[in-house]
Coordinates of C-alpha atoms in Angstrom, one line a residue:
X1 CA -23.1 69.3 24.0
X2 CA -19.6 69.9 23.8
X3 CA -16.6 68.3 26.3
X4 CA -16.2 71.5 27.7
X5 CA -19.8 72.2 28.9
X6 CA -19.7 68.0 29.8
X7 CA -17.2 68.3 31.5
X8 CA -18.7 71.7 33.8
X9 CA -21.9 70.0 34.2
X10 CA -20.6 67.3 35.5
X11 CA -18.3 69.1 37.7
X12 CA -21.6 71.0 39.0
X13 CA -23.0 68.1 39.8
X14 CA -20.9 66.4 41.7
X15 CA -20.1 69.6 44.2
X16 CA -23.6 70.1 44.4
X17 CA -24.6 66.3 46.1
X18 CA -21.8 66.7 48.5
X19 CA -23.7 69.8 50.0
X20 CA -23.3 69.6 53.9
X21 CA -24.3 71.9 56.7
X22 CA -21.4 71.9 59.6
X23 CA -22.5 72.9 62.9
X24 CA -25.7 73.1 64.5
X25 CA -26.5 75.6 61.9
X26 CA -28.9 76.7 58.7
X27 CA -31.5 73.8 58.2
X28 CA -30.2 72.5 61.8
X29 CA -30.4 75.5 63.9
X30 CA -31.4 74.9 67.4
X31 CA -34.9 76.5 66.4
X32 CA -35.7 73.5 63.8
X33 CA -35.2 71.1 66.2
X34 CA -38.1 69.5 68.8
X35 CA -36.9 68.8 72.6
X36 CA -39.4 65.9 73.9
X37 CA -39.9 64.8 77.5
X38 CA -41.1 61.5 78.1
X39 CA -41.8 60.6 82.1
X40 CA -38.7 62.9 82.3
X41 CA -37.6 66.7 82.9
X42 CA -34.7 66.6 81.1
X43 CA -32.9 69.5 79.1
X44 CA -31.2 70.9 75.8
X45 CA -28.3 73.5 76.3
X46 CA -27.8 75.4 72.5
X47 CA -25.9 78.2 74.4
X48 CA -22.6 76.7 72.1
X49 CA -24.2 76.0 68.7
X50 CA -23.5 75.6 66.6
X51 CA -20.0 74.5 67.2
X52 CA -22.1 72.1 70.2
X53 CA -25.0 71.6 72.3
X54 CA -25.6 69.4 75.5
X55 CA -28.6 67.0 76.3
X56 CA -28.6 66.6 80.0
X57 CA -31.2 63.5 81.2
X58 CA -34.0 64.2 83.4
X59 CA -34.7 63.4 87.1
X60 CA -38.1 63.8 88.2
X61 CA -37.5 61.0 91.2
X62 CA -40.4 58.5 89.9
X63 CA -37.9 55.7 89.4
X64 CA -39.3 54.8 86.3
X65 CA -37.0 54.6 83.3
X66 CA -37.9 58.1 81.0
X67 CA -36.0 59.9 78.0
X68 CA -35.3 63.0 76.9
X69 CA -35.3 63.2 72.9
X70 CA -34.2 65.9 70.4
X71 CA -35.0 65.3 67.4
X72 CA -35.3 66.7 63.2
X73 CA -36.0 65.8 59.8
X74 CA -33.5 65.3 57.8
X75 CA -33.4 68.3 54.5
X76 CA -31.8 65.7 52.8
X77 CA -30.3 62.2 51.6
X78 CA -26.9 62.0 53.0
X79 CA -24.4 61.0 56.1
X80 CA -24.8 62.6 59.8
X81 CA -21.8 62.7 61.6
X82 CA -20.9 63.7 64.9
X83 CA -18.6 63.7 67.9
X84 CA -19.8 62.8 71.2
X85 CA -18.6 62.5 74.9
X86 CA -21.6 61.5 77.7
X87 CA -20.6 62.1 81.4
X88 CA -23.0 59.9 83.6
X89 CA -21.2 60.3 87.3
X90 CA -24.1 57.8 88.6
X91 CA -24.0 55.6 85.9
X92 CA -27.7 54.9 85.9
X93 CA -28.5 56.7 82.4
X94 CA -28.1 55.8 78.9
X95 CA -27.1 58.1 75.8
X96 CA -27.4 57.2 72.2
X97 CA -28.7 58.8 68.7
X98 CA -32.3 57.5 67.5
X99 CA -32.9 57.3 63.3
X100 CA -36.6 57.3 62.8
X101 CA -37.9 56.5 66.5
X102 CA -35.3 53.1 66.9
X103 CA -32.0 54.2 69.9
X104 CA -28.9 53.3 69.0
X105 CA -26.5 53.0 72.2
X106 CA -23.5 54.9 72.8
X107 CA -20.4 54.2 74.7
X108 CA -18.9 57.3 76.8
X109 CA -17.1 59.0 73.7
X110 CA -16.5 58.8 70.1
X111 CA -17.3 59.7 66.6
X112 CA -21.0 57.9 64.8
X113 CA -21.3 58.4 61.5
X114 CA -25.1 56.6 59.9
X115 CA -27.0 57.7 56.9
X116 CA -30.6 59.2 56.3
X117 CA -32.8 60.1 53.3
X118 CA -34.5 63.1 52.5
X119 CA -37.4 63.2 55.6
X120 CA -36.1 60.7 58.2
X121 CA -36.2 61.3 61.6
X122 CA -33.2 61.7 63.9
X123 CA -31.5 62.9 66.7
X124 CA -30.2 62.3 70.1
X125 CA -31.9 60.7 73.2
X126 CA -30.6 60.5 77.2
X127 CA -32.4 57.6 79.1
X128 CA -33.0 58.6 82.8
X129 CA -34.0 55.5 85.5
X130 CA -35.2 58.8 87.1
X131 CA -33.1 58.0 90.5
X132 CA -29.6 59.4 90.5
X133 CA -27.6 61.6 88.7
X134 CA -27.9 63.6 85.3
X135 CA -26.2 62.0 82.3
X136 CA -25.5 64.6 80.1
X137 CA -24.3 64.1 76.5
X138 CA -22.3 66.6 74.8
X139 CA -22.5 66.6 71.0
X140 CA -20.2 68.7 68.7
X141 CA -18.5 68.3 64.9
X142 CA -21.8 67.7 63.9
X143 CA -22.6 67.3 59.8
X144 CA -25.1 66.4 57.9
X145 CA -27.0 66.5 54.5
X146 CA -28.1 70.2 52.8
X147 CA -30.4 70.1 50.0
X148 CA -28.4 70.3 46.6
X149 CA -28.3 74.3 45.9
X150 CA -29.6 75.4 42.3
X151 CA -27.5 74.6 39.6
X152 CA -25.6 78.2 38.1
X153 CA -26.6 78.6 34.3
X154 CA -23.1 78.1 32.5
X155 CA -23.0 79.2 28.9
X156 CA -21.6 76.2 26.2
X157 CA -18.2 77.2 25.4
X158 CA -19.7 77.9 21.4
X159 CA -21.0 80.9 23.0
X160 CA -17.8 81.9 24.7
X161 CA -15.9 81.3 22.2
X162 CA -18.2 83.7 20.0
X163 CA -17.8 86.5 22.4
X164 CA -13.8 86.1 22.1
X165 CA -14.0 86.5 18.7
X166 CA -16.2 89.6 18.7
X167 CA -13.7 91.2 20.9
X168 CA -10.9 89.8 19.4
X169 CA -12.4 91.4 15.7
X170 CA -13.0 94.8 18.1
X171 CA -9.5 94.9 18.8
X172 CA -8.4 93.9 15.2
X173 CA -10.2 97.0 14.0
X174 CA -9.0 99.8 16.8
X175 CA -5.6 98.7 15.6
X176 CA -6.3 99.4 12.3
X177 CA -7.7 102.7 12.7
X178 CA -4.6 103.8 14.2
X179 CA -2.6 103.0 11.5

């Protein structure tokens, strides 16, 4: 193998583990993802993806603590990352991002970055006391892992340089034949 095709293989391979899906988009449409209710009547709004998308906690008045989950399996190995700002007016409910079924708190706003592999579950959870108030969280900047794409065919640079000098030889002989 020569430098030239070391060097574009390893070029190649190095864009193609950085692939990343931006937005609520592709592998992480709205459609792929699964809204769960549980002791709860809460909601997902996907009317802004994929630049955003809201999960508002439910309320069904049984005063018994209840989430509202929305959740996907990761298409690949990778970092998640995402911007978030929860508005709970009654301060009774809790917001946070779950990585395969464990709740990681949030504060009000900021920016989470965590890692997944290839099949892990995650998302993003409201917890409702089911009394007062509907805590919604907004989420938006939101990245995370693409599978790698299939690597492109490149041909060794033996091969290009062969073609050069076919033409090159091509040309050599039309400029002959004028003379």
């Amino acid at each position: 193998m020569t430098v030239a095709t070391a060097s574009l293989t390893l070029v190649a391979a190095s864009s193609a583990s950085a692939a990343t899906v931006f937005g609520f988009q592709n592998q992480y449409a709205p459609s792929n993802w699964t809204l769960t209710n549980d002791n709860a009547n809460g909601s997902v709004n996907t009317s802004d993806a994929p630049a955003s998308i809201s999960l508002t906690a439910g309320n069904n008045e049984s005063s018994l603590q209840g989430t509202t989950s929305y959740t996907i399996t990761a298409a690949a190995s990778g970092t998640v990352k995402f911007h978030w700002l929860f508005f709970d007016p009654a301060f009774a409910n809790n917001f946070g991002y779950l990585l395969n079924g464990n709740f990681n708190l949030l504060a009000e706003s900021g920016t989470s970055t965590f890692n997944v592999s290839a099949g892990d579950s995650f998302g993003f959870r409201v917890v409702t006391g089911n009394t007062t108030g509907l805590g919604t969280g907004a989420i938006s900047n939101f990245e995370a892992p693409a599978p790698t794409p299939t690597p492109v065919s490149v041909p060794e640079s033996s091969s290009v340089l062969g073609l050069l000098a076919l033409g090159g030889l091509g040309i050599g002989l039309k400029c002959r034949k004028r003379k």
